[in-house]
Coordinates of N, CA and C and ligand atoms in Angstrom, one line a residue:
M1 N 114.7 59.3 65.0 CA 116.0 60.0 64.8 C 116.2 61.1 65.8
K2 N 115.1 61.9 66.0 CA 115.2 63.0 66.9 C 115.5 62.5 68.3
K3 N 114.8 61.4 68.7 CA 114.9 60.9 70.0 C 116.3 60.4 70.3
I4 N 116.9 59.8 69.3 CA 118.3 59.4 69.5 C 119.2 60.6 69.8
I5 N 119.1 61.6 69.0 CA 119.9 62.8 69.2 C 119.7 63.4 70.6
C6 N 118.5 63.5 71.1 CA 118.2 64.0 72.4 C 118.8 63.2 73.5
T7 N 118.7 61.9 73.4 CA 119.2 61.0 74.4 C 120.7 61.2 74.4
L8 N 121.3 61.3 73.2 CA 122.8 61.4 73.1 C 123.3 62.6 73.8
S9 N 122.7 63.8 73.5 CA 123.2 65.0 74.1 C 122.9 65.1 75.6
F10 N 121.8 64.4 76.0 CA 121.6 64.4 77.4 C 122.6 63.7 78.2
S11 N 123.0 62.5 77.7 CA 124.0 61.7 78.4 C 125.3 62.4 78.3
L12 N 125.6 63.2 77.3 CA 126.8 63.9 77.2 C 126.9 65.0 78.3
L13 N 125.8 65.6 78.5 CA 125.7 66.6 79.6 C 125.9 66.0 80.9
V14 N 125.3 64.9 81.2 CA 125.4 64.2 82.4 C 126.8 63.7 82.7
A15 N 127.4 63.2 81.6 CA 128.7 62.6 81.7 C 129.8 63.6 82.0
T16 N 129.6 64.8 81.5 CA 130.7 65.8 81.6 C 130.2 67.1 82.3
P17 N 129.7 67.0 83.5 CA 129.2 68.2 84.2 C 130.2 69.3 84.4
T18 N 131.4 68.9 84.8 CA 132.5 69.9 85.1 C 132.9 70.7 83.9
A19 N 133.1 69.9 82.8 CA 133.4 70.6 81.5 C 132.4 71.6 81.1
F20 N 131.1 71.2 81.3 CA 130.0 72.0 80.8 C 129.9 73.3 81.7
A21 N 130.1 73.1 83.0 CA 130.0 74.2 83.9 C 131.1 75.2 83.7
Q22 N 132.3 74.7 83.3 CA 133.4 75.6 83.1 C 133.2 76.5 81.8
T23 N 132.7 75.9 80.8 CA 132.4 76.7 79.6 C 131.3 77.7 79.8
A24 N 130.4 77.4 80.7 CA 129.2 78.2 80.9 C 129.5 79.3 81.9
A25 N 130.5 79.1 82.8 CA 130.7 80.1 83.9 C 131.2 81.4 83.5
P26 N 132.3 81.6 82.7 CA 132.9 82.9 82.5 C 131.9 83.8 81.7
A27 N 131.8 85.0 82.1 CA 131.0 86.0 81.4 C 131.9 87.2 81.0
P28 N 132.5 87.0 79.8 CA 133.4 88.1 79.4 C 132.7 89.4 79.1
D29 N 131.4 89.3 78.8 CA 130.6 90.6 78.5 C 129.9 91.1 79.7
A30 N 130.5 90.9 80.9 CA 129.9 91.4 82.1 C 129.7 92.9 82.1
T31 N 130.6 93.6 81.4 CA 130.5 95.0 81.4 C 129.3 95.5 80.7
A32 N 128.6 94.7 79.9 CA 127.5 95.1 79.2 C 126.2 95.1 80.1
K33 N 126.3 94.4 81.2 CA 125.1 94.1 82.0 C 124.4 95.4 82.6
P34 N 125.2 96.3 83.2 CA 124.5 97.5 83.8 C 123.6 98.3 82.8
A35 N 124.0 98.4 81.6 CA 123.2 99.2 80.6 C 121.9 98.5 80.4
Q36 N 121.9 97.1 80.4 CA 120.7 96.4 80.1 C 119.7 96.5 81.2
T37 N 120.2 96.4 82.5 CA 119.3 96.4 83.6 C 118.8 97.8 83.9
M38 N 119.5 98.8 83.3 CA 119.1 100.2 83.6 C 117.7 100.4 83.0
T39 N 117.4 99.9 81.9 CA 116.1 100.1 81.3 C 115.3 98.8 81.2
D40 N 114.4 98.6 82.1 CA 113.6 97.4 82.1 C 112.3 97.6 81.2
M41 N 112.0 98.8 80.9 CA 110.8 99.1 80.2 C 111.0 98.6 78.8
V42 N 109.9 98.0 78.3 CA 109.9 97.4 76.9 C 108.9 98.3 76.1
D43 N 109.4 98.6 74.8 CA 108.5 99.3 73.9 C 107.4 98.4 73.4
G44 N 106.2 98.9 73.3 CA 105.1 98.1 72.7 C 104.0 98.9 72.2
E45 N 103.1 98.2 71.6 CA 101.9 98.9 71.0 C 100.7 98.1 71.4
V46 N 99.7 98.7 71.9 CA 98.5 98.0 72.4 C 97.7 97.6 71.2
R47 N 97.3 96.3 71.2 CA 96.5 95.8 70.1 C 95.1 95.6 70.6
K48 N 94.9 95.2 71.8 CA 93.6 94.9 72.3 C 93.6 95.0 73.8
V49 N 92.5 95.5 74.4 CA 92.4 95.6 75.8 C 91.1 94.8 76.2
D50 N 91.3 93.9 77.2 CA 90.2 93.1 77.7 C 90.1 93.3 79.2
K51 N 89.3 94.3 79.6 CA 89.1 94.6 81.0 C 88.5 93.4 81.8
D52 N 87.5 92.8 81.2 CA 86.8 91.7 81.9 C 87.7 90.6 82.3
A53 N 88.6 90.2 81.3 CA 89.5 89.1 81.5 C 90.8 89.6 82.1
R54 N 91.0 90.9 82.4 CA 92.2 91.5 82.9 C 93.4 91.1 82.0
K55 N 93.2 91.3 80.7 CA 94.2 90.9 79.8 C 94.5 92.0 78.8
I56 N 95.7 92.1 78.3 CA 96.0 93.1 77.2 C 96.9 92.4 76.2
T57 N 96.6 92.7 74.9 CA 97.4 92.1 73.8 C 98.3 93.2 73.4
L58 N 99.6 92.9 73.4 CA 100.6 93.9 73.1 C 101.6 93.4 72.0
R59 N 101.9 94.3 71.1 CA 103.0 93.9 70.1 C 104.2 94.5 70.8
H60 N 105.2 93.7 71.1 CA 106.3 94.2 71.9 C 107.6 94.0 71.2
S61 N 108.6 94.8 71.5 CA 109.9 94.6 71.0 C 110.6 93.6 71.8
E62 N 111.8 93.3 71.5 CA 112.6 92.3 72.2 C 112.6 92.5 73.7
I63 N 112.3 91.5 74.5 CA 112.4 91.6 76.0 C 113.7 90.8 76.4
K64 N 114.8 91.5 76.6 CA 116.0 90.8 76.9 C 116.0 90.1 78.2
K65 N 115.3 90.7 79.2 CA 115.2 90.1 80.5 C 114.5 88.8 80.5
L66 N 113.6 88.6 79.6 CA 112.8 87.4 79.6 C 113.3 86.5 78.4
D67 N 114.3 87.0 77.7 CA 114.9 86.2 76.6 C 113.8 85.9 75.5
M68 N 113.0 87.0 75.2 CA 111.9 86.9 74.3 C 112.1 87.8 73.1
P69 N 111.9 87.2 71.9 CA 112.1 88.1 70.7 C 110.8 89.0 70.5
A70 N 110.8 89.9 69.6 CA 109.7 90.8 69.3 C 108.5 89.9 68.8
M71 N 107.3 90.2 69.3 CA 106.1 89.5 68.9 C 104.9 90.2 69.4
T72 N 103.7 89.6 69.0 CA 102.5 90.1 69.5 C 101.9 89.0 70.4
M73 N 101.5 89.3 71.6 CA 101.1 88.3 72.5 C 100.1 88.9 73.6
V74 N 99.5 88.0 74.3 CA 98.6 88.4 75.4 C 99.3 88.4 76.7
F75 N 99.1 89.4 77.5 CA 99.6 89.5 78.9 C 98.5 89.6 79.8
A76 N 98.7 89.1 81.0 CA 97.8 89.4 82.1 C 98.2 90.7 82.7
V77 N 97.4 91.4 83.5 CA 97.8 92.6 84.1 C 97.7 92.5 85.6
K78 N 98.7 93.1 86.3 CA 98.7 93.0 87.7 C 97.5 93.7 88.4
D79 N 97.1 94.8 87.8 CA 96.0 95.6 88.3 C 95.1 96.0 87.1
P80 N 93.8 95.7 87.1 CA 93.0 96.0 86.0 C 92.8 97.5 85.8
A81 N 93.1 98.3 86.8 CA 93.1 99.8 86.6 C 94.1 100.3 85.6
M82 N 95.2 99.5 85.4 CA 96.2 99.8 84.4 C 95.6 99.9 83.0
L83 N 94.5 99.1 82.8 CA 93.9 99.1 81.5 C 93.1 100.3 81.2
D84 N 92.8 101.2 82.2 CA 92.1 102.4 81.9 C 93.0 103.5 81.3
K85 N 94.3 103.3 81.5 CA 95.3 104.2 81.0 C 95.6 104.1 79.5
V86 N 95.3 102.9 79.0 CA 95.7 102.7 77.6 C 94.5 102.2 76.8
K87 N 94.7 102.3 75.5 CA 93.7 101.8 74.5 C 94.3 101.2 73.3
A88 N 93.6 100.4 72.5 CA 94.1 99.8 71.3 C 94.7 100.9 70.4
G89 N 95.9 100.7 69.9 CA 96.6 101.6 69.0 C 97.6 102.5 69.7
D90 N 97.6 102.5 71.0 CA 98.5 103.3 71.8 C 99.9 102.7 71.8
K91 N 100.9 103.6 71.7 CA 102.3 103.2 71.9 C 102.6 103.3 73.4
V92 N 103.2 102.3 73.9 CA 103.4 102.2 75.3 C 104.8 101.8 75.7
K93 N 105.1 102.0 77.0 CA 106.3 101.3 77.5 C 105.8 100.5 78.7
F94 N 106.3 99.3 78.9 CA 105.8 98.5 79.9 C 106.8 97.6 80.5
K95 N 106.5 97.0 81.7 CA 107.4 96.0 82.3 C 106.6 94.8 82.5
A96 N 107.2 93.6 82.2 CA 106.5 92.3 82.4 C 107.4 91.4 83.2
E97 N 106.6 90.6 83.9 CA 107.3 89.5 84.7 C 106.6 88.2 84.5
G98 N 107.4 87.1 84.8 CA 106.8 85.8 84.7 C 107.6 84.9 83.9
T99 N 107.1 83.7 83.6 CA 107.8 82.7 82.9 C 106.9 82.1 81.9
G100 N 107.5 81.6 80.8 CA 106.8 80.9 79.8 C 105.6 81.6 79.2
G101 N 104.5 81.0 79.2 CA 103.3 81.6 78.6 C 102.5 82.4 79.5
A102 N 102.9 82.5 80.8 CA 102.1 83.2 81.8 C 102.9 84.5 82.2
L103 N 102.8 85.5 81.4 CA 103.5 86.8 81.7 C 102.5 87.8 82.2
T104 N 102.9 88.6 83.1 CA 102.0 89.6 83.7 C 102.7 91.0 83.5
V105 N 101.9 92.0 83.0 CA 102.4 93.3 83.0 C 102.3 94.0 84.3
T106 N 103.4 94.4 84.9 CA 103.4 95.0 86.2 C 103.4 96.5 86.1
E107 N 103.8 97.1 85.0 CA 103.7 98.6 84.8 C 103.5 98.9 83.4
I108 N 102.7 99.9 83.1 CA 102.5 100.3 81.8 C 102.3 101.8 81.7
E109 N 102.8 102.5 80.7 CA 102.6 103.9 80.6 C 102.7 104.3 79.1
P110 N 101.9 105.3 78.7 CA 102.0 105.7 77.3 C 103.4 106.2 76.9
A111 N 103.8 105.8 75.8 CA 105.1 106.3 75.3 C 105.0 107.7 74.8
K112 N 106.1 108.5 75.1 CA 106.0 109.9 74.7 C 106.6 110.1 73.3
Ligands
CU201 CU1 106.3 87.9 73.8

């Protein structure tokens, strides 16, 4: 049953590319964009620091840039020295980059 639905919606997309592009193109909420990009820092709380593996477990709030809801997950870190600045239980602000399951923290600082 699922397979039939998938195939159907796929052929619909292929059959009507212009109609699809037209509905996806206009961005009426474009005025909201600057406020979002202004603050790339995400609120989080350190759950676990693993220096050997260069990884950190963070409970984070929504990451709009990456279209990710709030959750607890493991991130790689760009520089292992970043892990000296934080410890489990710390509230932090951080920046993350990447796609899918391979996210890397590029900046992290204790939240004030
Ligand atoms: Cu996440």
